[in-house]
Amino acid sequence: LLSEEDLKRALSEQKYSKKRLGEILIGKQLLTERQLAEVLSRQLRIPLISLARYRPMGEALRLVPENVARRLELVPLAILDNNRLMVAMADPLDVLAIDEVRILTGMDVEVGIATPTEIFRDLDKFYQVQGSLDDAMVEVVESSGSTVDLDREGRGASADDAPVVKLVNSILEQAVREAASDIHIEPFEKVTRVRYRVDGSLFERAPPVAENRRHSTPYSRGSASPR
């Protein structure tokens, strides 16, 4: 795939440019993003992650602000046992980025590799979704003061701008985007968990509720089908 002469030229260019070697090789069309990821995965013995098969946990996304994730070119995927955060990175050799996430979250960082195209596609998709759910939940909380009566809110809302209506719409719109067969909404003491069933598996999208006194469950009736 890559001749010795091509590699020498790329290394020579790297010396006077600020680009990473992989970026140079891809720019010269000597390797594809996927091929580079596969090579790094084998050499570094870290998992190669196909982000098309992963749906990040809501809790993981909230640990790393979107602007930080974009700057470091990574997607927070999951919170693991023993205080570990799983992330997919375009450059798993970027130890400064890994350290920044570790300090920011207070968690150990488990790294997998994904292509930059996959990473930015996921950042565009999932942070936008999580943000809309969070905003909708906050609006419900602030408008309710304590608890929300879905039936009362529904009767009083003459348009789609009622907070509860907007929250439910956000959840249903995400279900359609995910091609989900079911929505599972589970209230806990301080948070409400929202999970979608896709291809038989449940994936979490959890809007936060910061305080128990604000905890509302207007839609906590087990599961509902968007179809």
XYZ file of N, CA and C in Angstrom:
681
model
N 0.817 -1.207 0.000
C 0.000 0.000 0.000
C 0.859 1.269 0.000
N 1.940 1.266 0.766
C 2.772 2.455 0.931
C 4.226 2.090 0.681
N 4.827 2.718 -0.327
C 6.215 2.408 -0.649
C 7.152 3.112 0.322
N 8.381 2.615 0.398
C 9.379 3.217 1.275
C 9.679 4.648 0.852
N 9.703 4.885 -0.448
C 9.979 6.230 -0.955
C 8.858 7.203 -0.575
N 7.614 6.733 -0.686
C 6.480 7.569 -0.284
C 6.574 7.937 1.192
N 6.935 6.955 2.007
C 7.043 7.197 3.445
C 8.151 8.209 3.743
N 9.278 8.097 3.046
C 10.384 9.033 3.258
C 9.971 10.457 2.914
N 9.250 10.611 1.817
C 8.802 11.950 1.419
C 7.830 12.528 2.449
N 6.960 11.670 2.941
C 5.994 12.127 3.945
C 6.698 12.521 5.242
N 7.701 11.738 5.643
C 8.460 12.059 6.853
C 9.238 13.360 6.686
N 9.758 13.571 5.489
C 10.486 14.807 5.213
C 9.559 16.017 5.308
N 8.351 15.874 4.777
C 7.377 16.968 4.848
C 6.958 17.237 6.289
N 6.862 16.177 7.073
C 6.446 16.328 8.469
C 7.429 17.194 9.263
N 8.706 17.142 8.887
C 9.735 17.878 9.630
C 9.537 19.392 9.565
N 9.060 19.888 8.421
C 8.914 21.337 8.288
C 7.451 21.793 8.352
N 6.547 20.870 8.457
C 5.135 21.237 8.603
C 4.666 20.863 10.004
N 3.533 21.371 10.389
C 2.967 21.053 11.700
C 1.931 19.936 11.605
N 1.895 19.291 10.468
C 0.898 18.248 10.259
C 1.363 16.916 10.836
N 0.391 16.097 11.204
C 0.701 14.740 11.640
C 1.012 13.890 10.418
N 1.789 12.829 10.652
C 2.186 11.962 9.544
C 0.961 11.385 8.844
N 0.006 10.924 9.621
C -1.203 10.358 9.029
C -1.945 11.360 8.173
N -2.005 12.600 8.630
C -2.668 13.655 7.869
C -1.970 13.883 6.534
N -0.655 13.822 6.537
C 0.109 13.997 5.296
C -0.155 12.842 4.337
N -0.112 11.625 4.851
C -0.324 10.446 4.004
C -1.714 10.456 3.382
N -2.717 10.848 4.178
C -4.081 10.908 3.658
C -4.203 12.032 2.637
N -3.585 13.184 2.927
C -3.636 14.305 2.002
C -3.014 13.993 0.653
N -1.983 13.161 0.651
C -1.334 12.752 -0.595
C -2.014 11.547 -1.231
N -3.113 11.107 -0.618
C -3.889 9.960 -1.099
C -3.051 8.687 -1.155
N -2.106 8.587 -0.220
C -1.303 7.372 -0.111
C -1.983 6.351 0.791
N -2.850 6.840 1.662
C -3.653 5.981 2.526
C -5.032 6.611 2.679
N -6.030 5.776 2.903
C -7.344 6.300 3.263
C -7.419 6.441 4.784
N -8.400 7.175 5.251
C -8.600 7.302 6.701
C -8.762 5.929 7.350
N -9.535 5.091 6.706
C -9.802 3.766 7.273
C -8.535 2.930 7.321
N -7.745 2.969 6.262
C -6.498 2.199 6.238
C -5.546 2.664 7.331
N -5.456 3.976 7.519
C -4.585 4.497 8.573
C -5.076 4.047 9.946
N -6.381 4.096 10.163
C -6.940 3.659 11.445
C -6.650 2.183 11.690
N -6.756 1.378 10.654
C -6.480 -0.056 10.796
C -5.017 -0.303 11.145
N -4.115 0.443 10.496
C -2.682 0.292 10.780
C -2.380 0.673 12.227
N -2.902 1.813 12.667
C -2.660 2.256 14.038
C -3.259 1.290 15.052
N -4.424 0.762 14.734
C -5.067 -0.195 15.635
C -4.200 -1.425 15.839
N -3.633 -1.925 14.749
C -2.767 -3.114 14.851
C -1.467 -2.783 15.581
N -0.854 -1.671 15.218
C 0.447 -1.329 15.803
C 0.348 -0.999 17.288
N -0.699 -0.286 17.662
C -0.843 0.166 19.048
C -1.643 -0.806 19.905
N -2.242 -1.795 19.231
C -3.064 -2.791 19.928
C -4.192 -2.134 20.721
N -4.882 -1.252 20.049
C -6.076 -0.643 20.624
C -7.247 -0.934 19.698
N -8.464 -0.937 20.242
C -9.610 -1.326 19.412
C -9.908 -0.325 18.303
N -10.245 -0.859 17.144
C -10.734 -0.055 16.029
C -12.252 0.007 16.158
N -12.781 1.197 16.285
C -14.202 1.369 16.577
C -14.933 1.864 15.338
N -15.949 1.128 14.946
C -16.836 1.580 13.878
C -17.979 2.350 14.530
N -17.927 3.662 14.440
C -18.902 4.479 15.157
C -20.316 4.318 14.620
N -20.460 3.761 13.423
C -21.804 3.500 12.914
C -22.526 2.472 13.774
N -21.761 1.679 14.533
C -22.356 0.639 15.377
C -22.475 1.059 16.832
N -21.969 2.235 17.174
C -21.986 2.709 18.559
C -22.905 3.911 18.692
N -23.613 3.953 19.802
C -24.400 5.131 20.151
C -23.933 5.606 21.516
N -23.321 6.778 21.593
C -22.760 7.243 22.866
C -23.815 7.369 23.959
N -23.408 7.091 25.195
C -24.273 7.292 26.351
C -24.438 8.783 26.615
N -25.638 9.167 27.012
C -25.878 10.566 27.331
C -24.962 11.079 28.423
N -24.737 10.250 29.462
C -23.861 10.653 30.563
C -22.435 10.904 30.084
N -21.973 10.084 29.138
C -20.615 10.252 28.612
C -20.495 11.556 27.829
N -21.501 11.869 27.021
C -21.472 13.109 26.248
C -21.448 14.330 27.156
N -22.177 14.264 28.264
C -22.239 15.423 29.149
C -20.943 15.644 29.929
N -20.103 14.630 30.004
C -18.831 14.784 30.716
C -17.834 15.645 29.944
N -17.945 15.643 28.624
C -16.997 16.386 27.776
C -17.782 17.386 26.927
N -17.602 18.688 27.140
C -18.321 19.680 26.336
C -18.036 19.508 24.843
N -19.005 19.889 24.035
C -18.875 19.695 22.589
C -17.650 20.405 22.026
N -17.387 21.637 22.478
C -16.242 22.369 21.922
C -14.922 21.675 22.242
N -14.841 21.042 23.411
C -13.636 20.289 23.768
C -13.527 19.034 22.909
N -14.633 18.326 22.745
C -14.624 17.107 21.934
C -14.213 17.406 20.494
N -14.684 18.516 19.956
C -14.318 18.883 18.583
C -12.838 19.258 18.488
N -12.376 20.013 19.449
C -10.966 20.437 19.414
C -10.029 19.244 19.539
N -10.391 18.278 20.364
C -9.540 17.105 20.582
C -9.842 15.969 19.607
N -10.871 16.141 18.784
C -11.268 15.143 17.786
C -11.537 13.788 18.440
N -12.514 13.779 19.326
C -12.879 12.540 20.006
C -14.367 12.530 20.317
N -14.886 11.319 20.516
C -16.278 11.131 20.913
C -16.314 10.350 22.220
N -16.885 10.908 23.291
C -17.075 10.127 24.516
C -18.157 9.077 24.269
N -17.835 7.818 24.527
C -18.761 6.748 24.180
C -19.516 6.170 25.365
N -18.797 5.857 26.439
C -19.449 5.131 27.529
C -18.684 5.305 28.827
N -19.416 5.200 29.919
C -18.811 5.159 31.242
C -18.684 3.697 31.645
N -17.464 3.271 31.921
C -17.187 1.878 32.236
C -16.994 1.705 33.735
N -16.851 0.456 34.141
C -16.581 0.164 35.547
C -15.239 0.762 35.965
N -15.045 0.863 37.272
C -13.774 1.333 37.844
C -13.409 2.747 37.399
N -14.438 3.599 37.285
C -14.212 5.017 36.989
C -13.445 5.231 35.687
N -13.899 4.568 34.624
C -13.241 4.691 33.325
C -14.209 5.264 32.294
N -13.665 6.100 31.417
C -14.431 6.678 30.319
C -13.870 6.157 29.004
N -14.731 5.571 28.180
C -14.320 5.080 26.867
C -14.526 6.178 25.835
N -13.467 6.482 25.069
C -13.565 7.493 24.021
C -13.027 6.925 22.715
N -13.566 7.426 21.611
C -13.016 7.134 20.286
C -12.268 8.368 19.817
N -11.014 8.178 19.383
C -10.169 9.299 18.988
C -9.655 9.119 17.568
N -9.460 10.240 16.888
C -8.829 10.190 15.576
C -7.334 9.951 15.708
N -6.741 10.489 16.781
C -5.303 10.337 17.015
C -5.071 9.772 18.418
N -5.006 8.459 18.550
C -4.821 7.849 19.873
C -3.440 8.087 20.466
N -2.531 8.687 19.689
C -1.198 9.018 20.196
C -1.150 10.413 20.827
N -2.254 11.117 20.796
C -2.300 12.471 21.348
C -2.448 12.388 22.868
N -1.314 12.249 23.549
C -1.341 12.062 25.004
C -1.820 13.324 25.718
N -1.599 14.493 25.125
C -2.075 15.729 25.742
C -3.600 15.767 25.759
N -4.206 15.299 24.679
C -5.671 15.246 24.627
C -6.211 14.260 25.654
N -5.565 13.114 25.758
C -5.996 12.105 26.729
C -5.878 12.647 28.148
N -4.771 13.325 28.433
C -4.584 13.915 29.763
C -5.636 14.980 30.047
N -5.971 15.771 29.042
C -6.974 16.820 29.241
C -8.332 16.223 29.600
N -8.703 15.147 28.916
C -9.979 14.486 29.223
C -9.941 13.865 30.614
N -8.816 13.279 30.959
C -8.677 12.662 32.285
C -8.829 13.708 33.389
N -8.185 14.855 33.210
C -8.274 15.918 34.214
C -9.681 16.519 34.247
N -10.262 16.716 33.075
C -11.598 17.311 32.976
C -12.658 16.453 33.648
N -12.583 15.138 33.433
C -13.626 14.237 33.922
C -13.298 13.606 35.265
N -12.009 13.592 35.635
C -11.606 12.886 36.844
C -11.673 11.384 36.686
N -11.622 10.907 35.447
C -11.738 9.480 35.165
C -10.542 9.001 34.354
N -10.238 7.712 34.481
C -9.255 7.110 33.593
C -9.861 7.002 32.201
N -9.027 7.121 31.182
C -9.521 7.158 29.805
C -9.099 5.905 29.054
N -10.078 5.179 28.541
C -9.842 4.036 27.660
C -10.023 4.522 26.226
N -9.032 4.259 25.384
C -9.022 4.843 24.041
C -9.253 3.788 22.971
N -10.101 4.135 22.028
C -10.245 3.391 20.790
C -10.003 4.345 19.640
N -9.805 3.826 18.451
C -9.523 4.683 17.297
C -10.676 4.624 16.306
N -10.999 5.784 15.739
C -12.004 5.888 14.688
C -11.514 6.928 13.687
N -12.108 6.954 12.517
C -11.671 7.909 11.502
C -12.203 9.305 11.828
N -11.492 10.357 11.412
C -11.984 11.723 11.643
C -13.373 11.960 11.066
N -13.640 11.395 9.894
C -14.963 11.568 9.288
C -16.052 11.010 10.183
N -15.830 9.809 10.727
C -16.810 9.205 11.628
C -16.979 10.036 12.893
N -15.873 10.513 13.424
C -15.926 11.272 14.677
C -16.735 12.553 14.507
N -16.456 13.333 13.479
C -17.177 14.594 13.314
C -18.627 14.368 12.906
N -18.898 13.274 12.210
C -20.295 12.942 11.916
C -21.058 12.676 13.211
N -20.438 11.920 14.131
C -21.084 11.632 15.409
C -21.217 12.885 16.268
N -20.192 13.739 16.258
C -20.279 14.981 17.027
C -21.440 15.838 16.532
N -21.592 15.940 15.224
C -22.698 16.709 14.655
C -24.043 16.112 15.053
N -24.107 14.798 15.046
C -25.384 14.117 15.280
C -25.764 14.082 16.748
N -24.877 13.587 17.598
C -25.274 13.251 18.959
C -25.235 14.429 19.917
N -24.303 15.357 19.744
C -24.320 16.516 20.635
C -25.534 17.390 20.359
N -25.938 17.486 19.104
C -27.135 18.251 18.773
C -28.363 17.614 19.403
N -28.450 16.291 19.320
C -29.584 15.572 19.900
C -29.596 15.712 21.409
N -28.427 15.474 22.037
C -28.368 15.551 23.491
C -28.684 16.965 23.965
N -28.183 17.955 23.232
C -28.455 19.330 23.619
C -29.932 19.672 23.543
N -30.622 19.191 22.510
C -32.047 19.490 22.394
C -32.844 18.822 23.495
N -32.455 17.602 23.873
C -33.131 16.925 24.981
C -32.879 17.652 26.294
N -31.631 18.037 26.530
C -31.296 18.738 27.767
C -32.053 20.064 27.866
N -32.069 20.828 26.774
C -32.752 22.120 26.790
C -34.240 21.952 27.049
N -34.813 20.921 26.420
C -36.242 20.686 26.616
C -36.544 20.309 28.053
N -35.695 19.466 28.645
C -35.902 19.061 30.029
C -35.751 20.249 30.972
N -34.735 21.077 30.747
C -34.538 22.250 31.600
C -35.746 23.170 31.531
N -36.296 23.350 30.342
C -37.460 24.223 30.199
C -38.657 23.658 30.939
N -38.829 22.332 30.886
C -39.912 21.699 31.637
C -39.728 21.942 33.122
N -38.493 21.731 33.605
C -38.203 21.896 35.032
C -38.452 23.326 35.476
N -37.945 24.294 34.700
C -38.073 25.688 35.103
C -39.517 26.167 35.057
N -40.302 25.633 34.145
C -41.686 26.080 34.030
C -42.583 25.420 35.060
N -42.156 24.268 35.571
C -43.018 23.509 36.477
C -42.809 23.871 37.933
N -41.576 24.237 38.318
C -41.298 24.544 39.710
C -41.102 23.311 40.540
N -41.988 22.315 40.409
C -41.834 21.090 41.208
C -42.135 19.874 40.380
N -43.406 19.670 40.047
C -43.768 18.504 39.257
C -44.598 18.942 38.069
N -44.727 18.033 37.119
C -45.462 18.342 35.901
C -46.588 17.353 35.730
N -47.763 17.872 35.451
C -48.916 17.041 35.135
C -49.071 17.063 33.628
N -48.808 15.937 32.982
C -48.815 15.900 31.520
C -50.188 16.228 30.962
N -51.238 15.675 31.597
C -52.581 15.916 31.083
C -52.948 17.396 31.184
N -52.617 18.021 32.335
C -52.926 19.435 32.518
C -52.133 20.293 31.546
N -50.825 19.975 31.404
C -49.988 20.740 30.476
C -50.506 20.607 29.059
N -50.893 19.384 28.703
C -51.370 19.147 27.354
C -52.637 19.922 27.054
N -53.564 19.972 28.052
C -54.812 20.698 27.844
C -54.568 22.196 27.736
N -53.566 22.682 28.497
C -53.317 24.117 28.519
C -52.501 24.601 27.343
N -51.862 23.710 26.643
C -50.992 24.114 25.539
C -51.778 24.137 24.250
N -51.878 25.306 23.657
C -52.609 25.424 22.407
C -51.680 25.335 21.213
N -50.370 25.263 21.468
C -49.386 25.195 20.387
C -48.266 24.267 20.804
N -47.325 24.068 19.886
C -46.232 23.133 20.147
C -45.136 23.723 21.013
N -45.335 24.951 21.552
C -44.267 25.560 22.333
C -44.392 25.285 23.825
N -45.388 24.513 24.273
C -45.461 24.132 25.681
C -44.244 23.287 26.026
N -43.601 23.533 27.187
C -42.362 22.821 27.527
C -42.477 21.310 27.453
N -43.558 20.752 28.023
C -43.701 19.297 28.006
C -43.870 18.794 26.585
N -44.646 19.534 25.780
C -44.849 19.127 24.390
C -43.523 19.127 23.644
N -42.705 20.166 23.872
C -41.405 20.237 23.202
C -40.490 19.104 23.632
N -40.539 18.761 24.925
C -39.711 17.660 25.415
C -40.124 16.345 24.778
N -41.430 16.079 24.779
C -41.916 14.830 24.189
C -41.602 14.794 22.702
N -41.772 15.928 22.015
C -41.443 15.972 20.590
C -39.972 15.667 20.347
N -39.087 16.206 21.202
C -37.651 15.942 21.057
C -37.358 14.456 21.195
N -37.993 13.833 22.174
C -37.776 12.400 22.394
C -38.282 11.592 21.209
N -39.466 11.945 20.701
C -40.034 11.207 19.573
C -39.231 11.435 18.291
N -38.771 12.669 18.083
C -37.965 12.946 16.887
C -36.674 12.145 16.902
N -36.052 12.043 18.084
C -34.840 11.239 18.180
C -35.136 9.777 17.903
N -36.282 9.285 18.379
C -36.656 7.894 18.132
C -36.792 7.623 16.636
N -37.360 8.577 15.922
C -37.494 8.416 14.473
C -36.127 8.400 13.806
N -35.226 9.316 14.226
C -33.880 9.351 13.647
C -33.127 8.060 13.915
N -33.334 7.487 15.088
C -32.628 6.257 15.458
C -33.291 5.018 14.873
N -34.471 5.180 14.250
C -35.271 4.042 13.790
C -35.570 3.104 14.956
N -35.935 3.701 16.092
C -36.179 2.923 17.311
C -37.557 2.284 17.268
N -37.651 1.097 17.853
C -38.937 0.412 17.936
C -39.660 0.728 19.235
N -38.904 1.122 20.275
C -39.495 1.436 21.577
C -38.726 2.567 22.243
N -39.426 3.282 23.107
C -38.807 4.279 23.975
C -39.022 3.832 25.414
N -37.947 3.775 26.184
C -38.035 3.417 27.600
C -37.650 4.640 28.426
N -38.558 5.109 29.263
C -38.305 6.279 30.100
C -38.403 5.851 31.552
N -37.289 5.987 32.272
C -37.192 5.458 33.631
C -36.785 6.569 34.596
N -37.659 6.952 35.520
C -37.322 7.989 36.498
C -36.535 7.423 37.670
N -35.460 8.101 38.043
C -34.696 7.756 39.234
C -34.713 8.957 40.180
N -33.979 8.870 41.266
C -34.055 9.910 42.286
C -33.639 11.274 41.762
N -32.543 11.312 40.982
C -32.021 12.604 40.535
C -31.949 12.745 39.022
N -32.223 11.690 38.295
C -32.177 11.766 36.838
C -33.339 10.983 36.256
N -33.630 11.265 35.021
C -34.581 10.468 34.257
C -33.841 9.884 33.073
N -33.883 8.570 32.958
C -33.154 7.894 31.882
C -34.087 7.683 30.692
N -33.602 8.058 29.511
C -34.332 7.823 28.272
C -33.517 6.871 27.420
N -34.128 5.735 27.077
C -33.422 4.746 26.257
C -34.284 4.368 25.059
N -33.587 4.089 23.949
C -34.252 3.717 22.708
C -33.845 2.296 22.320
N -34.826 1.512 21.903
C -34.518 0.158 21.443
C -34.322 0.186 19.933
N -33.105 -0.170 19.508
C -32.761 -0.195 18.089
C -32.173 -1.560 17.769
N -32.777 -2.256 16.834
C -32.306 -3.591 16.446
C -32.184 -4.513 17.655
N -33.122 -4.406 18.569
C -33.159 -5.308 19.713
C -32.320 -4.888 20.899
N -31.520 -3.827 20.772
C -30.655 -3.379 21.865
C -31.082 -1.993 22.335
N -30.893 -1.741 23.643
C -31.249 -0.451 24.220
C -30.041 0.475 24.245
N -30.246 1.719 23.772
C -29.196 2.726 23.787
C -29.713 3.936 24.542
N -28.858 4.501 25.383
C -29.297 5.543 26.301
C -29.138 6.937 25.727
N -30.170 7.763 25.939
C -30.129 9.202 25.701
C -30.810 9.829 26.907
N -30.058 10.241 27.893
C -30.665 10.620 29.168
C -30.675 12.118 29.390
N -31.850 12.763 29.382
C -31.908 14.164 29.783
C -31.766 14.283 31.283
N -30.999 15.269 31.777
C -30.741 15.349 33.204
C -31.823 16.088 33.961
N -31.995 15.730 35.225
C -32.785 16.516 36.158
C -31.900 16.754 37.356
N -31.558 18.009 37.635
C -30.500 18.294 38.588
C -30.907 18.056 40.026
N -32.167 18.295 40.362
C -32.557 18.199 41.753
C -33.792 17.332 41.886
N -33.866 16.610 42.997
C -34.998 15.731 43.214
C -36.299 16.517 43.298
N -36.247 17.734 43.860
C -37.477 18.506 43.986
C -38.008 18.914 42.624
N -37.134 18.897 41.622
C -37.559 19.240 40.271
C -37.865 18.006 39.449
N -37.767 16.873 40.047
C -37.897 15.633 39.295
C -39.333 15.454 38.826
N -39.545 15.395 37.546
C -40.889 15.245 37.015
C -40.954 14.022 36.142
N -42.094 13.364 36.123
C -42.228 12.128 35.360
C -43.508 12.137 34.542
N -43.698 13.154 33.684
C -44.932 13.214 32.921
C -44.999 12.135 31.866
N -43.863 11.476 31.602
C -43.823 10.512 30.518
C -43.218 9.221 30.999
N -43.315 8.961 32.300
C -42.646 7.797 32.875
C -43.609 6.628 32.997
N -44.127 6.203 31.893
C -45.127 5.150 31.894
C -44.584 3.880 31.251
N -43.358 3.532 31.652
C -42.764 2.299 31.148
C -42.127 2.507 29.807
N -42.821 2.151 28.733
C -42.273 2.339 27.396
C -43.391 2.693 26.447
N -43.022 3.380 25.396
C -44.002 3.769 24.397
C -43.407 3.550 23.035
N -44.205 3.160 22.089
C -43.716 2.904 20.743
C -43.935 4.122 19.877
N -42.880 4.571 19.149
C -43.038 5.731 18.276
C -43.700 5.391 16.970
N -43.884 4.098 16.761
C -44.449 3.690 15.478
C -45.927 3.392 15.605
